Amino acid sequence: MLEFSNVSKSFWTGTQRKVILDNASFRVELGTSLGILAPNGTGKTTLINMMAGLEKPDEGRIIRGCNISFPLGFMGGTSPRHTGKENARYIARLYSLDPDYIEAFCRWLVNIDEYFDMPMATYSSGMNSRFNFALMLALEFDMYLIDEGMPGSTDVEFNKKAGDLLQERIDLTTIVIVSHQPETLEQFATQAYLCCSSRGLTRMVRLHAPRCKQGGYTLLLRIGQQIL
């Protein structure tokens, strides 16, 4: 499980203090899929980085009682000077996993042909996103952290394979998705919170809508924005 207990987080922008969370408390149990609906500017990336342990709260406690992934989109563990193959095998060794399996899985899912054996500095932003997504799914975690859903790609085959794998993870493990798009939460989340700013403060409000009920989270977002 993952629990935020009275967590506060803010940072100085140069002109004012930006509050990300103010005394927020919530809990994610294993076996559930949590979506956090956060409009742009409310600190989505900071929030998910705190879940992963990449950033510390100013106040309060974050309790991690399971094996939590790095956020999708976080490339801090890879080196642009090394190839996709080298990065995949290096990360596998860090997690004490079979390098041959991790390499083969990433090569199959990313499907970028000879680029997999070239330095990642030569990759486009889309290729980098696809590699990071494949690497995250290749590793086994109890809870997966995803910022803004699946990486954007025009590759139909990748979208199909990645979407099927993500659905398997939802069925077997726990997913936390932070997004500003209600449709993303409708597709993957079984419960949701609204992260919304009001008068300089950011609050977490629980949304109640059944999974995959068309327009449910969209309507609740609009209601929540009006209330806050």
Short mmCIF file of C-alpha atoms in Angstrom, two decimals:
data_model
loop_
_atom_site.label_atom_id
_atom_site.label_comp_id
_atom_site.label_asym_id
_atom_site.label_seq_id
_atom_site.Cartn_x
_atom_site.Cartn_y
_atom_site.Cartn_z
CA MET A 1 0.00 0.00 0.00
CA LEU A 2 0.93 3.67 -0.40
CA GLU A 3 -0.25 6.26 2.10
CA PHE A 4 0.05 10.04 2.30
CA SER A 5 -0.46 11.26 5.86
CA ASN A 6 -0.91 15.03 6.32
CA VAL A 7 1.50 15.75 3.48
CA SER A 8 2.36 19.32 2.49
CA LYS A 9 4.62 20.35 -0.39
CA SER A 10 5.45 23.73 -1.90
CA PHE A 11 8.28 25.43 -3.75
CA TRP A 12 9.43 28.97 -4.56
CA THR A 13 8.86 30.05 -8.17
CA GLY A 14 11.00 33.19 -7.91
CA THR A 15 8.05 35.48 -7.34
CA GLN A 16 5.73 33.50 -5.06
CA ARG A 17 5.34 30.23 -3.18
CA LYS A 18 3.54 27.54 -5.19
CA VAL A 19 1.60 25.12 -2.98
CA ILE A 20 1.38 21.59 -4.41
CA LEU A 21 -0.28 19.83 -1.46
CA ASP A 22 -1.61 21.25 1.78
CA ASN A 23 -2.06 18.71 4.57
CA ALA A 24 -3.26 16.01 2.13
CA SER A 25 -4.08 12.48 3.26
CA PHE A 26 -5.09 9.50 1.13
CA ARG A 27 -4.31 5.79 0.84
CA VAL A 28 -3.85 3.47 -2.14
CA GLU A 29 -4.52 -0.18 -1.38
CA LEU A 30 -2.99 -2.94 -3.49
CA GLY A 31 -5.44 -4.33 -6.03
CA THR A 32 -7.03 -0.98 -6.88
CA SER A 33 -6.39 1.45 -9.73
CA LEU A 34 -6.25 5.06 -8.57
CA GLY A 35 -6.58 8.03 -10.88
CA ILE A 36 -5.70 11.56 -9.80
CA LEU A 37 -7.33 14.18 -11.98
CA ALA A 38 -5.02 17.20 -11.87
CA PRO A 39 -5.47 20.18 -14.18
CA ASN A 40 -2.30 21.69 -15.64
CA GLY A 41 -0.35 23.74 -13.13
CA THR A 42 -1.41 21.83 -10.02
CA GLY A 43 1.83 19.86 -9.66
CA LYS A 44 1.06 16.46 -11.24
CA THR A 45 4.70 15.53 -11.78
CA THR A 46 5.75 16.66 -8.30
CA LEU A 47 2.97 14.57 -6.78
CA ILE A 48 3.89 11.38 -8.61
CA ASN A 49 7.60 11.96 -7.92
CA MET A 50 6.79 12.11 -4.20
CA MET A 51 4.98 8.78 -4.52
CA ALA A 52 8.10 7.27 -6.07
CA GLY A 53 10.41 8.77 -3.46
CA LEU A 54 12.14 11.07 -5.94
CA GLU A 55 11.03 14.14 -3.98
CA LYS A 56 10.44 14.58 -0.25
CA PRO A 57 7.44 16.32 1.33
CA ASP A 58 7.93 19.49 3.36
CA GLU A 59 5.71 18.09 6.10
CA GLY A 60 3.88 14.85 6.83
CA ARG A 61 4.70 11.25 6.03
CA ILE A 62 4.62 9.09 2.91
CA ILE A 63 4.43 5.41 3.78
CA ARG A 64 5.43 2.88 1.13
CA GLY A 65 4.50 -0.66 2.06
CA CYS A 66 5.16 -2.27 -1.32
CA ASN A 67 7.50 -2.25 -4.33
CA ILE A 68 6.71 0.93 -6.29
CA SER A 69 7.90 1.68 -9.83
CA PHE A 70 9.64 4.77 -11.09
CA PRO A 71 7.20 7.11 -12.88
CA LEU A 72 6.53 6.58 -16.55
CA GLY A 73 8.42 9.43 -18.24
CA PHE A 74 11.26 9.45 -15.68
CA MET A 75 14.51 8.87 -17.56
CA GLY A 76 16.92 9.42 -14.66
CA GLY A 77 18.01 5.78 -14.69
CA THR A 78 19.11 5.65 -18.33
CA SER A 79 22.18 7.06 -20.03
CA PRO A 80 21.84 8.81 -23.43
CA ARG A 81 25.44 7.86 -24.25
CA HIS A 82 24.58 4.16 -24.14
CA THR A 83 22.37 2.09 -26.41
CA GLY A 84 18.87 0.87 -25.60
CA LYS A 85 20.33 -2.63 -25.26
CA GLU A 86 23.00 -1.48 -22.80
CA ASN A 87 20.51 0.52 -20.76
CA ALA A 88 18.03 -2.36 -20.60
CA ARG A 89 20.70 -4.80 -19.42
CA TYR A 90 22.11 -2.33 -16.88
CA ILE A 91 18.68 -1.68 -15.33
CA ALA A 92 18.04 -5.44 -15.23
CA ARG A 93 21.19 -5.96 -13.18
CA LEU A 94 20.20 -3.18 -10.79
CA TYR A 95 16.97 -5.05 -10.05
CA SER A 96 18.71 -8.47 -9.99
CA LEU A 97 16.74 -9.65 -13.03
CA ASP A 98 17.76 -11.61 -16.11
CA PRO A 99 19.41 -9.12 -18.54
CA ASP A 100 18.61 -11.34 -21.54
CA TYR A 101 14.89 -11.32 -20.70
CA ILE A 102 14.71 -7.55 -20.05
CA GLU A 103 16.59 -6.82 -23.27
CA ALA A 104 14.37 -9.15 -25.31
CA PHE A 105 11.16 -7.76 -23.78
CA CYS A 106 12.13 -4.13 -24.46
CA ARG A 107 13.38 -4.90 -27.97
CA TRP A 108 10.08 -6.66 -28.77
CA LEU A 109 7.81 -3.96 -27.36
CA VAL A 110 9.65 -0.85 -28.52
CA ASN A 111 10.29 -2.32 -31.99
CA ILE A 112 12.73 0.34 -33.26
CA ASP A 113 14.94 -2.07 -35.24
CA GLU A 114 18.61 -1.01 -35.44
CA TYR A 115 18.02 2.05 -33.22
CA PHE A 116 17.84 -0.29 -30.21
CA ASP A 117 21.60 -0.86 -30.69
CA MET A 118 22.34 2.86 -31.06
CA PRO A 119 22.95 5.48 -28.33
CA MET A 120 19.71 6.77 -26.83
CA ALA A 121 20.91 10.32 -27.60
CA THR A 122 19.91 9.56 -31.20
CA TYR A 123 16.33 8.66 -30.20
CA SER A 124 13.37 10.94 -30.83
CA SER A 125 11.25 11.96 -27.84
CA GLY A 126 8.65 9.38 -28.88
CA MET A 127 11.24 6.62 -29.05
CA ASN A 128 12.55 7.58 -25.61
CA SER A 129 9.03 7.48 -24.18
CA ARG A 130 8.35 4.09 -25.72
CA PHE A 131 11.62 2.67 -24.39
CA ASN A 132 10.92 3.98 -20.88
CA PHE A 133 7.40 2.55 -20.95
CA ALA A 134 8.70 -0.84 -22.10
CA LEU A 135 11.39 -0.81 -19.42
CA MET A 136 8.84 -0.04 -16.71
CA LEU A 137 6.57 -2.90 -17.82
CA ALA A 138 9.51 -5.29 -18.11
CA LEU A 139 10.25 -4.88 -14.40
CA GLU A 140 7.91 -6.40 -11.84
CA PHE A 141 6.40 -3.97 -9.32
CA ASP A 142 3.48 -4.13 -6.92
CA MET A 143 2.45 -0.61 -7.95
CA TYR A 144 3.03 1.24 -11.21
CA LEU A 145 3.13 5.05 -11.42
CA ILE A 146 2.03 6.64 -14.69
CA ASP A 147 2.10 10.36 -15.47
CA GLU A 148 -0.41 11.32 -18.20
CA GLY A 149 -1.22 7.78 -19.34
CA MET A 150 0.50 5.91 -22.14
CA PRO A 151 3.19 7.66 -24.20
CA GLY A 152 1.85 9.23 -27.36
CA SER A 153 2.68 7.18 -30.42
CA THR A 154 1.46 6.88 -33.98
CA ASP A 155 2.72 3.27 -34.09
CA VAL A 156 -0.46 1.19 -34.14
CA GLU A 157 1.35 -2.04 -33.24
CA PHE A 158 3.07 -0.46 -30.22
CA ASN A 159 -0.17 1.12 -29.00
CA LYS A 160 -1.94 -2.25 -29.22
CA LYS A 161 0.79 -4.22 -27.44
CA ALA A 162 1.40 -1.56 -24.80
CA GLY A 163 -2.32 -1.08 -24.15
CA ASP A 164 -2.86 -4.83 -23.70
CA LEU A 165 0.11 -5.07 -21.31
CA LEU A 166 -1.09 -2.09 -19.28
CA GLN A 167 -4.53 -3.68 -18.97
CA GLU A 168 -2.91 -6.87 -17.69
CA ARG A 169 -1.05 -4.85 -15.05
CA ILE A 170 -4.32 -3.22 -13.99
CA ASP A 171 -5.92 -6.64 -13.58
CA LEU A 172 -3.00 -8.14 -11.65
CA THR A 173 -1.33 -5.26 -9.79
CA THR A 174 -1.98 -1.65 -8.75
CA ILE A 175 -1.85 1.37 -11.05
CA VAL A 176 -1.69 5.05 -10.06
CA ILE A 177 -2.35 7.41 -12.96
CA VAL A 178 -2.05 11.19 -12.69
CA SER A 179 -3.57 13.06 -15.62
CA HIS A 180 -5.42 16.22 -16.63
CA GLN A 181 -7.61 14.18 -19.01
CA PRO A 182 -10.76 12.63 -17.47
CA GLU A 183 -10.95 10.16 -20.36
CA THR A 184 -7.65 8.58 -19.27
CA LEU A 185 -9.04 7.95 -15.80
CA GLU A 186 -12.27 6.57 -17.23
CA GLN A 187 -10.26 4.01 -19.18
CA PHE A 188 -7.93 2.79 -16.42
CA ALA A 189 -9.00 3.93 -12.92
CA THR A 190 -11.43 2.27 -10.53
CA GLN A 191 -11.38 5.23 -8.12
CA ALA A 192 -10.27 8.82 -8.46
CA TYR A 193 -9.34 12.04 -6.69
CA LEU A 194 -9.52 15.57 -7.99
CA CYS A 195 -6.43 17.70 -7.33
CA CYS A 196 -7.52 21.30 -7.74
CA SER A 197 -6.15 24.70 -6.73
CA SER A 198 -8.20 27.38 -5.02
CA ARG A 199 -6.87 30.63 -3.55
CA GLY A 200 -3.31 29.39 -3.76
CA LEU A 201 -4.00 26.06 -2.04
CA THR A 202 -4.29 22.62 -3.62
CA ARG A 203 -6.78 20.14 -2.23
CA MET A 204 -7.53 16.46 -2.88
CA VAL A 205 -11.24 15.70 -3.33
CA ARG A 206 -12.52 12.14 -3.70
CA LEU A 207 -14.57 11.51 -6.85
CA HIS A 208 -17.24 8.82 -6.85
CA ALA A 209 -18.01 7.34 -10.26
CA PRO A 210 -18.15 3.73 -11.46
CA ARG A 211 -15.35 2.55 -13.71
CA CYS A 212 -15.79 3.15 -17.42
CA LYS A 213 -19.05 5.04 -16.97
CA GLN A 214 -18.91 7.31 -19.97
CA GLY A 215 -18.61 10.96 -18.97
CA GLY A 216 -18.67 10.23 -15.24
CA TYR A 217 -15.29 11.66 -14.34
CA THR A 218 -15.64 14.43 -16.91
CA LEU A 219 -18.83 15.63 -15.24
CA LEU A 220 -17.35 15.32 -11.76
CA LEU A 221 -14.30 17.35 -12.80
CA ARG A 222 -16.52 20.18 -13.96
CA ILE A 223 -18.57 20.03 -10.75
CA GLY A 224 -15.40 19.93 -8.67
CA GLN A 225 -13.90 22.94 -10.45
CA GLN A 226 -17.09 24.91 -9.78
CA ILE A 227 -17.11 23.96 -6.10
CA LEU A 228 -13.43 24.74 -5.55
#
